PDB file of C-alpha atoms in Angstrom:
ATOM      1  CA  MET A 925     -50.758 -45.050  37.973  1.00 90.00           C
ATOM      2  CA  ALA A 926     -53.029 -42.180  36.970  1.00 90.00           C
ATOM      3  CA  LEU A 927     -55.959 -44.592  36.969  1.00 90.00           C
ATOM      4  CA  ILE A 928     -55.425 -45.875  40.517  1.00 88.00           C
ATOM      5  CA  SER A 929     -54.161 -42.636  42.071  1.00 86.00           C
ATOM      6  CA  LYS A 930     -57.561 -41.510  43.397  1.00 83.00           C
ATOM      7  CA  LYS A 931     -57.901 -44.458  45.763  1.00 87.00           C
ATOM      8  CA  TYR A 932     -54.550 -43.556  47.347  1.00 89.00           C
ATOM      9  CA  SER A 933     -55.442 -39.931  48.075  1.00 83.00           C
ATOM     10  CA  GLY A 934     -53.959 -39.099  51.470  1.00 84.00           C
ATOM     11  CA  MET A 935     -52.321 -42.546  51.657  1.00 90.00           C
ATOM     12  CA  TRP A 936     -49.216 -42.180  49.531  1.00 90.00           C
ATOM     13  CA  MET A 937     -47.032 -44.230  51.866  1.00 93.00           C
ATOM     14  CA  THR A 938     -49.537 -47.046  51.353  1.00 93.00           C
ATOM     15  CA  PHE A 939     -49.138 -46.464  47.615  1.00 94.00           C
ATOM     16  CA  TYR A 940     -45.352 -46.808  47.855  1.00 95.00           C
ATOM     17  CA  ILE A 941     -45.510 -50.014  49.873  1.00 95.00           C
ATOM     18  CA  ASN A 942     -48.215 -51.540  47.667  1.00 94.00           C
ATOM     19  CA  ARG A 943     -46.411 -50.804  44.402  1.00 95.00           C
ATOM     20  CA  TYR A 944     -43.083 -52.051  45.734  1.00 96.00           C
ATOM     21  CA  SER A 945     -44.652 -55.275  47.002  1.00 95.00           C
ATOM     22  CA  ARG A 946     -46.254 -55.710  43.571  1.00 94.00           C
ATOM     23  CA  LEU A 947     -42.787 -55.933  42.051  1.00 96.00           C
ATOM     24  CA  ILE A 948     -40.411 -57.309  44.634  1.00 97.00           C
ATOM     25  CA  VAL A 949     -41.858 -60.618  45.886  1.00 96.00           C
ATOM     26  CA  SER A 950     -42.213 -62.337  42.515  1.00 97.00           C
ATOM     27  CA  PHE A 951     -38.894 -60.799  41.504  1.00 97.00           C
ATOM     28  CA  TRP A 952     -37.155 -62.435  44.478  1.00 97.00           C
ATOM     29  CA  ILE A 953     -38.520 -65.839  43.488  1.00 97.00           C
ATOM     30  CA  VAL A 954     -37.448 -65.551  39.842  1.00 97.00           C
ATOM     31  CA  ALA A 955     -34.067 -64.092  40.860  1.00 95.00           C
ATOM     32  CA  PHE A 956     -33.438 -67.066  43.177  1.00 95.00           C
ATOM     33  CA  VAL A 957     -34.275 -69.560  40.427  1.00 95.00           C
ATOM     34  CA  SER A 958     -32.130 -67.586  37.979  1.00 92.00           C
ATOM     35  CA  PHE A 959     -29.203 -67.578  40.416  1.00 90.00           C
ATOM     36  CA  PHE A 960     -29.418 -71.365  40.645  1.00 89.00           C
ATOM     37  CA  PHE A 961     -29.515 -71.639  36.841  1.00 87.00           C
ATOM     38  CA  TRP A 962     -26.647 -69.209  36.145  1.00 83.00           C
ATOM     39  CA  SER A 963     -24.429 -70.683  38.871  1.00 81.00           C
ATOM     40  CA  HIS A 964     -24.825 -74.229  37.477  1.00 78.00           C
ATOM     41  CA  ASN A 965     -24.304 -73.237  33.854  1.00 76.00           C
ATOM     42  CA  PRO A 966     -20.602 -72.952  32.913  1.00 65.00           C
ATOM     43  CA  GLN A 967     -21.442 -70.645  30.032  1.00 65.00           C
ATOM     44  CA  PHE A 968     -22.879 -67.959  32.288  1.00 63.00           C
ATOM     45  CA  ASN A 969     -21.428 -68.463  35.778  1.00 60.00           C
ATOM     46  CA  GLN A 970     -18.459 -66.099  35.456  1.00 55.00           C
ATOM     47  CA  GLY A 971     -20.395 -63.302  37.132  1.00 53.00           C
ATOM     48  CA  ILE A 972     -21.496 -65.650  39.919  1.00 58.00           C
ATOM     49  CA  THR A 973     -17.996 -66.803  40.809  1.00 54.00           C
ATOM     50  CA  THR A 974     -16.346 -63.371  40.888  1.00 62.00           C
ATOM     51  CA  ASP A 975     -16.933 -60.655  43.457  1.00 70.00           C
ATOM     52  CA  PRO A 976     -20.061 -58.767  42.356  1.00 72.00           C
ATOM     53  CA  PRO A 977     -20.079 -54.973  42.726  1.00 83.00           C
ATOM     54  CA  LEU A 978     -22.179 -53.350  45.456  1.00 86.00           C
ATOM     55  CA  LEU A 979     -24.623 -51.818  42.965  1.00 86.00           C
ATOM     56  CA  ALA A 980     -25.332 -55.248  41.496  1.00 86.00           C
ATOM     57  CA  ILE A 981     -25.893 -56.731  44.970  1.00 88.00           C
ATOM     58  CA  VAL A 982     -28.364 -53.962  45.878  1.00 92.00           C
ATOM     59  CA  SER A 983     -30.141 -54.276  42.517  1.00 92.00           C
ATOM     60  CA  ASN A 984     -30.480 -58.054  42.812  1.00 92.00           C
ATOM     61  CA  PHE A 985     -32.011 -57.809  46.282  1.00 94.00           C
ATOM     62  CA  LEU A 986     -33.947 -54.542  46.198  1.00 95.00           C
ATOM     63  CA  LEU A 987     -34.326 -53.687  42.468  1.00 95.00           C
ATOM     64  CA  TRP A 988     -33.156 -50.137  43.159  1.00 94.00           C
ATOM     65  CA  GLY A 989     -30.392 -49.153  40.775  1.00 92.00           C
ATOM     66  CA  ALA A 990     -30.989 -51.967  38.294  1.00 92.00           C
ATOM     67  CA  ASP A 991     -31.412 -49.361  35.546  1.00 92.00           C
ATOM     68  CA  LEU A 992     -28.027 -47.845  36.433  1.00 91.00           C
ATOM     69  CA  THR A 993     -25.960 -51.014  36.124  1.00 87.00           C
ATOM     70  CA  GLN A 994     -25.290 -50.611  32.412  1.00 85.00           C
ATOM     71  CA  PHE A 995     -23.654 -47.232  33.030  1.00 87.00           C
ATOM     72  CA  PHE A 996     -20.843 -48.821  35.052  1.00 83.00           C
ATOM     73  CA  HIS A 997     -18.247 -51.539  34.515  1.00 76.00           C
ATOM     74  CA  HIS A 998     -16.667 -53.965  36.948  1.00 70.00           C
ATOM     75  CA  ASN A 999     -13.761 -56.303  36.214  1.00 69.00           C
ATOM     76  CA  GLY A1000     -13.930 -55.319  32.558  1.00 62.00           C
ATOM     77  CA  SER A1001     -17.622 -56.023  31.951  1.00 65.00           C
ATOM     78  CA  GLU A1002     -20.900 -54.151  32.346  1.00 69.00           C
ATOM     79  CA  MET A1003     -22.537 -54.451  35.744  1.00 72.00           C
ATOM     80  CA  THR A1004     -25.676 -55.613  33.951  1.00 72.00           C
ATOM     81  CA  PHE A1005     -23.824 -58.927  33.617  1.00 76.00           C
ATOM     82  CA  TRP A1006     -24.334 -59.463  37.359  1.00 83.00           C
ATOM     83  CA  LEU A1007     -28.118 -59.049  37.288  1.00 88.00           C
ATOM     84  CA  MET A1008     -29.894 -62.335  38.012  1.00 91.00           C
ATOM     85  CA  VAL A1009     -32.918 -61.044  36.072  1.00 94.00           C
ATOM     86  CA  PRO A1010     -31.327 -59.089  33.177  1.00 91.00           C
ATOM     87  CA  GLN A1011     -34.527 -57.256  32.196  1.00 93.00           C
ATOM     88  CA  SER A1012     -34.937 -55.905  35.734  1.00 94.00           C
ATOM     89  CA  TRP A1013     -33.306 -52.666  34.533  1.00 92.00           C
ATOM     90  CA  SER A1014     -36.817 -51.634  33.428  1.00 94.00           C
ATOM     91  CA  LEU A1015     -38.162 -52.291  36.924  1.00 95.00           C
ATOM     92  CA  GLY A1016     -35.463 -50.024  38.334  1.00 94.00           C
ATOM     93  CA  ALA A1017     -36.689 -47.253  36.040  1.00 94.00           C
ATOM     94  CA  GLU A1018     -40.276 -48.000  37.069  1.00 95.00           C
ATOM     95  CA  LEU A1019     -39.405 -47.498  40.745  1.00 96.00           C
ATOM     96  CA  TRP A1020     -38.127 -43.976  40.060  1.00 96.00           C
ATOM     97  CA  PHE A1021     -41.440 -43.188  38.402  1.00 96.00           C
ATOM     98  CA  TYR A1022     -43.390 -44.576  41.384  1.00 96.00           C
ATOM     99  CA  LEU A1023     -41.483 -42.177  43.641  1.00 96.00           C
ATOM    100  CA  LEU A1024     -42.639 -39.263  41.491  1.00 96.00           C
ATOM    101  CA  VAL A1025     -46.291 -40.294  41.047  1.00 95.00           C
ATOM    102  CA  PRO A1026     -47.638 -38.469  44.164  1.00 94.00           C
ATOM    103  CA  PHE A1027     -45.982 -35.277  42.937  1.00 95.00           C
ATOM    104  CA  LEU A1028     -47.026 -35.673  39.283  1.00 95.00           C
ATOM    105  CA  VAL A1029     -50.699 -36.610  39.706  1.00 94.00           C
ATOM    106  CA  PRO A1030     -51.823 -33.165  41.026  1.00 93.00           C
ATOM    107  CA  LEU A1031     -50.002 -31.251  38.266  1.00 96.00           C
ATOM    108  CA  ARG A1032     -51.909 -29.463  35.544  1.00 96.00           C
ATOM    109  CA  THR A1033     -51.775 -30.957  32.070  1.00 96.00           C
ATOM    110  CA  GLN A1034     -49.812 -27.958  30.792  1.00 97.00           C
ATOM    111  CA  THR A1035     -47.153 -28.502  33.454  1.00 97.00           C
ATOM    112  CA  ILE A1036     -46.819 -32.184  32.581  1.00 97.00           C
ATOM    113  CA  MET A1037     -46.452 -31.243  28.925  1.00 97.00           C
ATOM    114  CA  LEU A1038     -43.634 -28.850  29.849  1.00 98.00           C
ATOM    115  CA  ILE A1039     -41.863 -31.655  31.730  1.00 97.00           C
ATOM    116  CA  ILE A1040     -42.320 -33.910  28.698  1.00 96.00           C
ATOM    117  CA  ALA A1041     -40.840 -31.217  26.451  1.00 96.00           C
ATOM    118  CA  ALA A1042     -37.831 -30.831  28.767  1.00 97.00           C
ATOM    119  CA  SER A1043     -37.285 -34.597  28.836  1.00 95.00           C
ATOM    120  CA  ILE A1044     -37.571 -34.820  25.043  1.00 93.00           C
ATOM    121  CA  ALA A1045     -34.970 -32.054  24.803  1.00 94.00           C
ATOM    122  CA  ILE A1046     -32.658 -34.176  26.964  1.00 94.00           C
ATOM    123  CA  ARG A1047     -33.270 -37.189  24.737  1.00 91.00           C
ATOM    124  CA  ILE A1048     -32.617 -35.200  21.556  1.00 90.00           C
ATOM    125  CA  GLY A1049     -29.510 -33.684  23.135  1.00 92.00           C
ATOM    126  CA  ILE A1050     -28.193 -37.169  23.904  1.00 91.00           C
ATOM    127  CA  ASN A1051     -28.980 -38.198  20.337  1.00 87.00           C
ATOM    128  CA  MET A1052     -26.815 -35.368  19.035  1.00 90.00           C
ATOM    129  CA  THR A1053     -23.784 -36.745  20.864  1.00 90.00           C
ATOM    130  CA  ASP A1054     -21.832 -39.943  20.325  1.00 90.00           C
ATOM    131  CA  LEU A1055     -23.463 -41.607  23.325  1.00 89.00           C
ATOM    132  CA  PRO A1056     -25.019 -44.964  22.355  1.00 85.00           C
ATOM    133  CA  PHE A1057     -28.777 -45.587  22.284  1.00 81.00           C
ATOM    134  CA  HIS A1058     -28.215 -48.230  24.963  1.00 82.00           C
ATOM    135  CA  PRO A1059     -28.061 -47.215  27.750  1.00 86.00           C
ATOM    136  CA  TRP A1060     -28.431 -43.472  27.338  1.00 88.00           C
ATOM    137  CA  GLN A1061     -31.835 -43.417  25.674  1.00 80.00           C
ATOM    138  CA  GLN A1062     -33.337 -46.549  27.191  1.00 80.00           C
ATOM    139  CA  ARG A1063     -31.851 -46.698  30.707  1.00 87.00           C
ATOM    140  CA  PHE A1064     -31.368 -43.008  31.521  1.00 92.00           C
ATOM    141  CA  PHE A1065     -34.523 -42.159  33.451  1.00 94.00           C
ATOM    142  CA  PRO A1066     -34.781 -38.421  32.553  1.00 94.00           C
ATOM    143  CA  ALA A1067     -34.855 -39.484  28.886  1.00 92.00           C
ATOM    144  CA  GLU A1068     -37.437 -42.206  29.631  1.00 93.00           C
ATOM    145  CA  LEU A1069     -39.791 -39.989  31.625  1.00 95.00           C
ATOM    146  CA  PRO A1070     -41.780 -38.722  28.578  1.00 94.00           C
ATOM    147  CA  PHE A1071     -43.148 -42.230  27.990  1.00 94.00           C
ATOM    148  CA  PHE A1072     -44.403 -42.576  31.566  1.00 95.00           C
ATOM    149  CA  LEU A1073     -45.955 -39.112  31.422  1.00 96.00           C
ATOM    150  CA  SER A1074     -47.575 -39.726  28.048  1.00 96.00           C
ATOM    151  CA  GLY A1075     -49.389 -42.621  29.723  1.00 95.00           C
ATOM    152  CA  MET A1076     -50.727 -40.253  32.388  1.00 96.00           C
ATOM    153  CA  LEU A1077     -51.893 -37.835  29.700  1.00 96.00           C
ATOM    154  CA  SER A1078     -53.471 -40.687  27.764  1.00 96.00           C
ATOM    155  CA  HIS A1079     -55.519 -41.508  30.861  1.00 96.00           C
ATOM    156  CA  ARG A1080     -56.619 -37.879  31.167  1.00 96.00           C
ATOM    157  CA  PHE A1081     -57.594 -37.958  27.495  1.00 96.00           C
ATOM    158  CA  TYR A1082     -59.668 -41.084  28.171  1.00 96.00           C
ATOM    159  CA  VAL A1083     -61.465 -39.476  31.144  1.00 96.00           C
ATOM    160  CA  TRP A1084     -62.248 -36.370  29.088  1.00 96.00           C
ATOM    161  CA  ALA A1085     -63.376 -38.266  25.966  1.00 96.00           C
ATOM    162  CA  ASN A1086     -65.467 -40.722  27.982  1.00 95.00           C
ATOM    163  CA  LYS A1087     -67.173 -37.889  29.871  1.00 95.00           C
ATOM    164  CA  LYS A1088     -67.984 -36.169  26.576  1.00 95.00           C
ATOM    165  CA  LYS A1089     -69.202 -39.513  25.181  1.00 95.00           C
ATOM    166  CA  TYR A1090     -66.756 -39.338  22.292  1.00 96.00           C
ATOM    167  CA  ILE A1091     -65.697 -42.996  22.619  1.00 96.00           C
ATOM    168  CA  PHE A1092     -67.852 -45.929  21.496  1.00 96.00           C
ATOM    169  CA  ASN A1093     -67.326 -49.686  21.340  1.00 96.00           C
ATOM    170  CA  ILE A1094     -66.530 -49.565  17.620  1.00 97.00           C
ATOM    171  CA  HIS A1095     -63.585 -47.249  18.346  1.00 97.00           C
ATOM    172  CA  GLY A1096     -62.244 -49.738  20.865  1.00 97.00           C
ATOM    173  CA  VAL A1097     -62.562 -52.657  18.457  1.00 97.00           C
ATOM    174  CA  ILE A1098     -60.776 -50.747  15.693  1.00 97.00           C
ATOM    175  CA  ALA A1099     -58.021 -49.601  18.073  1.00 97.00           C
ATOM    176  CA  LEU A1100     -57.534 -53.138  19.379  1.00 96.00           C
ATOM    177  CA  CYS A1101     -57.257 -54.541  15.851  1.00 97.00           C
ATOM    178  CA  VAL A1102     -54.748 -51.841  14.892  1.00 96.00           C
ATOM    179  CA  GLY A1103     -52.710 -52.502  18.034  1.00 95.00           C
ATOM    180  CA  VAL A1104     -52.598 -56.259  17.469  1.00 94.00           C
ATOM    181  CA  ALA A1105     -51.644 -55.728  13.820  1.00 94.00           C
ATOM    182  CA  LEU A1106     -48.801 -53.374  14.755  1.00 91.00           C
ATOM    183  CA  ILE A1107     -47.410 -55.723  17.401  1.00 88.00           C
ATOM    184  CA  THR A1108     -47.662 -58.687  15.031  1.00 89.00           C
ATOM    185  CA  LEU A1109     -46.228 -57.035  11.920  1.00 89.00           C
ATOM    186  CA  ILE A1110     -43.724 -54.484  13.233  1.00 86.00           C
ATOM    187  CA  GLY A1111     -40.901 -57.027  13.191  1.00 80.00           C
ATOM    188  CA  HIS A1112     -41.407 -57.446   9.435  1.00 84.00           C
ATOM    189  CA  ILE A1113     -41.196 -53.723   8.636  1.00 83.00           C
ATOM    190  CA  PRO A1114     -37.822 -52.865   7.024  1.00 83.00           C
ATOM    191  CA  GLY A1115     -35.646 -50.873   9.416  1.00 80.00           C
ATOM    192  CA  ALA A1116     -37.934 -51.409  12.396  1.00 80.00           C
ATOM    193  CA  HIS A1117     -35.092 -52.859  14.476  1.00 80.00           C
ATOM    194  CA  VAL A1118     -32.829 -49.842  13.950  1.00 81.00           C
ATOM    195  CA  MET A1119     -32.807 -47.788  17.155  1.00 77.00           C
ATOM    196  CA  GLU A1120     -33.785 -44.203  16.308  1.00 79.00           C
ATOM    197  CA  THR A1121     -35.270 -41.509  18.543  1.00 80.00           C
ATOM    198  CA  TRP A1122     -38.154 -40.556  16.255  1.00 85.00           C
ATOM    199  CA  LYS A1123     -39.401 -44.153  16.265  1.00 86.00           C
ATOM    200  CA  SER A1124     -39.703 -44.051  20.052  1.00 85.00           C
ATOM    201  CA  PHE A1125     -41.855 -40.938  19.827  1.00 89.00           C
ATOM    202  CA  LEU A1126     -43.966 -42.478  17.053  1.00 90.00           C
ATOM    203  CA  VAL A1127     -44.685 -45.554  19.164  1.00 89.00           C
ATOM    204  CA  ALA A1128     -45.564 -43.375  22.170  1.00 92.00           C
ATOM    205  CA  ALA A1129     -47.933 -41.228  20.094  1.00 94.00           C
ATOM    206  CA  THR A1130     -49.589 -44.341  18.645  1.00 94.00           C
ATOM    207  CA  LEU A1131     -50.144 -45.859  22.079  1.00 94.00           C
ATOM    208  CA  PHE A1132     -51.427 -42.508  23.377  1.00 95.00           C
ATOM    209  CA  LEU A1133     -54.254 -42.703  20.825  1.00 95.00           C
ATOM    210  CA  LEU A1134     -54.929 -46.453  20.933  1.00 97.00           C
ATOM    211  CA  LEU A1135     -55.042 -47.084  24.673  1.00 96.00           C
ATOM    212  CA  PRO A1136     -58.115 -44.959  25.622  1.00 97.00           C
ATOM    213  CA  PRO A1137     -60.564 -46.703  23.221  1.00 97.00           C
ATOM    214  CA  ILE A1138     -59.024 -50.113  24.002  1.00 97.00           C
ATOM    215  CA  PHE A1139     -59.459 -49.458  27.715  1.00 96.00           C
ATOM    216  CA  PHE A1140     -63.051 -48.398  27.064  1.00 96.00           C
ATOM    217  CA  ILE A1141     -63.975 -51.909  25.859  1.00 96.00           C
ATOM    218  CA  THR A1142     -61.696 -53.916  28.194  1.00 95.00           C
ATOM    219  CA  ASN A1143     -61.776 -52.187  31.593  1.00 93.00           C
ATOM    220  CA  LYS A1144     -64.531 -54.480  32.906  1.00 91.00           C
ATOM    221  CA  SER A1145     -63.338 -57.610  31.138  1.00 93.00           C
ATOM    222  CA  LYS A1146     -62.422 -60.614  33.297  1.00 93.00           C
ATOM    223  CA  VAL A1147     -60.237 -61.887  30.461  1.00 92.00           C
ATOM    224  CA  ASP A1148     -58.342 -58.615  30.403  1.00 92.00           C
ATOM    225  CA  ARG A1149     -57.795 -58.767  34.171  1.00 92.00           C
ATOM    226  CA  TRP A1150     -56.659 -62.396  33.887  1.00 92.00           C
ATOM    227  CA  LEU A1151     -54.134 -61.464  31.214  1.00 92.00           C
ATOM    228  CA  GLY A1152     -52.955 -58.593  33.391  1.00 92.00           C
ATOM    229  CA  GLU A1153     -52.271 -60.970  36.276  1.00 95.00           C
ATOM    230  CA  PHE A1154     -49.937 -63.024  34.092  1.00 96.00           C
ATOM    231  CA  SER A1155     -48.173 -60.186  32.294  1.00 95.00           C
ATOM    232  CA  TYR A1156     -45.644 -59.395  35.043  1.00 96.00           C
ATOM    233  CA  PRO A1157     -44.713 -63.018  35.926  1.00 97.00           C
ATOM    234  CA  ILE A1158     -44.291 -63.865  32.228  1.00 97.00           C
ATOM    235  CA  TYR A1159     -42.081 -60.798  31.840  1.00 97.00           C
ATOM    236  CA  LEU A1160     -39.923 -61.958  34.755  1.00 97.00           C
ATOM    237  CA  TRP A1161     -39.551 -65.514  33.465  1.00 97.00           C
ATOM    238  CA  HIS A1162     -39.076 -65.077  29.725  1.00 95.00           C
ATOM    239  CA  ILE A1163     -35.332 -64.283  29.602  1.00 93.00           C
ATOM    240  CA  ILE A1164     -34.270 -67.212  31.782  1.00 93.00           C
ATOM    241  CA  VAL A1165     -36.615 -69.437  29.757  1.00 94.00           C
ATOM    242  CA  ILE A1166     -34.961 -68.302  26.516  1.00 92.00           C
ATOM    243  CA  PHE A1167     -31.532 -69.278  27.830  1.00 88.00           C
ATOM    244  CA  PHE A1168     -32.877 -72.521  29.279  1.00 88.00           C
ATOM    245  CA  LEU A1169     -34.280 -73.503  25.879  1.00 88.00           C
ATOM    246  CA  GLY A1170     -31.026 -72.635  24.179  1.00 83.00           C
ATOM    247  CA  ALA A1171     -31.842 -69.251  22.610  1.00 63.00           C
ATOM    248  CA  LYS A1172     -31.755 -70.861  19.171  1.00 65.00           C
ATOM    249  CA  ALA A1173     -34.025 -70.082  16.244  1.00 65.00           C
ATOM    250  CA  SER A1174     -35.809 -73.426  16.296  1.00 77.00           C
ATOM    251  CA  PRO A1175     -39.338 -73.977  14.921  1.00 82.00           C
ATOM    252  CA  PHE A1176     -41.991 -72.387  17.126  1.00 86.00           C
ATOM    253  CA  PHE A1177     -39.281 -71.121  19.490  1.00 89.00           C
ATOM    254  CA  GLY A1178     -41.308 -68.068  20.498  1.00 88.00           C
ATOM    255  CA  GLU A1179     -44.344 -70.218  21.194  1.00 91.00           C
ATOM    256  CA  LYS A1180     -42.234 -72.521  23.362  1.00 92.00           C
ATOM    257  CA  VAL A1181     -40.885 -69.557  25.335  1.00 94.00           C
ATOM    258  CA  LEU A1182     -44.391 -68.194  25.875  1.00 94.00           C
ATOM    259  CA  ALA A1183     -45.811 -71.584  26.883  1.00 96.00           C
ATOM    260  CA  LEU A1184     -43.070 -72.374  29.410  1.00 96.00           C
ATOM    261  CA  SER A1185     -43.101 -68.812  30.780  1.00 97.00           C
ATOM    262  CA  PHE A1186     -46.860 -69.095  31.233  1.00 97.00           C
ATOM    263  CA  LEU A1187     -46.607 -72.449  33.032  1.00 97.00           C
ATOM    264  CA  LEU A1188     -43.963 -71.080  35.393  1.00 97.00           C
ATOM    265  CA  SER A1189     -46.169 -68.048  36.025  1.00 98.00           C
ATOM    266  CA  VAL A1190     -49.200 -70.060  37.155  1.00 97.00           C
ATOM    267  CA  PRO A1191     -47.906 -70.783  40.705  1.00 97.00           C
ATOM    268  CA  LEU A1192     -46.714 -67.182  41.028  1.00 96.00           C
ATOM    269  CA  VAL A1193     -50.172 -65.865  40.161  1.00 97.00           C
ATOM    270  CA  LEU A1194     -52.088 -68.358  42.331  1.00 96.00           C
ATOM    271  CA  PHE A1195     -49.877 -68.452  45.413  1.00 96.00           C
ATOM    272  CA  VAL A1196     -48.051 -65.117  45.376  1.00 96.00           C
ATOM    273  CA  GLU A1197     -49.715 -62.432  43.273  1.00 95.00           C
ATOM    274  CA  ARG A1198     -53.358 -63.034  44.210  1.00 96.00           C
ATOM    275  CA  PRO A1199     -52.759 -63.319  47.991  1.00 96.00           C
ATOM    276  CA  LEU A1200     -50.574 -60.212  47.841  1.00 95.00           C
ATOM    277  CA  ASP A1201     -53.254 -58.338  45.907  1.00 95.00           C
ATOM    278  CA  ARG A1202     -55.821 -59.177  48.600  1.00 94.00           C
ATOM    279  CA  TRP A1203     -53.361 -57.926  51.215  1.00 94.00           C
ATOM    280  CA  ARG A1204     -52.852 -54.674  49.292  1.00 93.00           C
ATOM    281  CA  GLN A1205     -56.585 -54.088  48.877  1.00 92.00           C
ATOM    282  CA  ASN A1206     -57.105 -54.678  52.609  1.00 92.00           C
ATOM    283  CA  ARG A1207     -54.438 -52.082  53.380  1.00 89.00           C
ATOM    284  CA  ILE A1208     -56.270 -49.560  51.198  1.00 89.00           C
ATOM    285  CA  SER A1209     -59.593 -50.331  52.916  1.00 87.00           C
ATOM    286  CA  ARG A1210     -58.090 -49.960  56.389  1.00 85.00           C
ATOM    287  CA  GLY A1211     -56.378 -46.740  55.353  1.00 80.00           C
ATOM    288  CA  LYS A1212     -59.652 -45.213  54.144  1.00 73.00           C
ATOM    289  CA  GLN A1213     -61.345 -46.112  57.407  1.00 69.00           C
ATOM    290  CA  GLN A1214     -58.723 -44.394  59.542  1.00 62.00           C
ATOM    291  CA  ILE A1215     -57.194 -41.931  57.111  1.00 54.00           C
ATOM    292  CA  LEU A1216     -54.794 -39.361  58.529  1.00 48.00           C
ATOM    293  CA  PRO A1217     -53.481 -36.241  56.813  1.00 47.00           C
ATOM    294  CA  GLY A1218     -50.817 -37.546  54.460  1.00 45.00           C
ATOM    295  CA  PHE A1219     -47.451 -35.980  53.867  1.00 37.00           C
ATOM    296  CA  PHE A1220     -48.305 -35.436  50.207  1.00 37.00           C
ATOM    297  CA  GLU A1221     -51.836 -34.079  50.726  1.00 39.00           C
TER     298      GLU A1221
END
């Protein structure tokens, strides 16, 4: 968001509409397919056949509030049970961040760091209570905000380091290798699956350092852009694919999930995401040609 913010200067309503359209259209398609799957699967159709709560209805159609569903119960079960796309809670959190982007981008780095410190204090405070990690540290947006803001600061670090010519290709290659190694091996590190606050901060700090040099060597890569086009559709599909395949630890199960998720993502990318991206870019071009003083200017 920090990277693309300049092109939306004075056009923040265009930013809101563009970001929302980036999420919602493909989400609707996957949610519809998921509804068909859940409703025809006796193991999972309990939530389909009972009256869903209003929050779940709004979240399934608009995404807003998806991150809040785990904080409430309905008919004895968490509202998350009624989400057609279970992982959409993260998209609900993302929407709150999008709302704040126009206000956060102009802030000084020191101010953003103060907000991060306040959010970390909230997260530590939650950790000192008996509240569970899920949902209070992973769904509660004020406790999630430091990770969004650390991304903005990482971008500022990249701009500064690139301007000073402190980053070279070798740094990007090393950072990419380290990142791939961490993602590949982290599941084999003893205790890695135990949810602890300090681990969240360690991951954020690691990404803060790795992303600028990685971006330095990939920002003009067609392969990188191609992967980026598929990342969101694959994310939307992977949970329903896991349940479709049986969610069993069979040989090459992860590879099967990735392959089927990728195949399902191809039509989304070709016939939904790319046309929508052209539409969004045209809206930006038209806005620059006839820009008016924006509410957030």
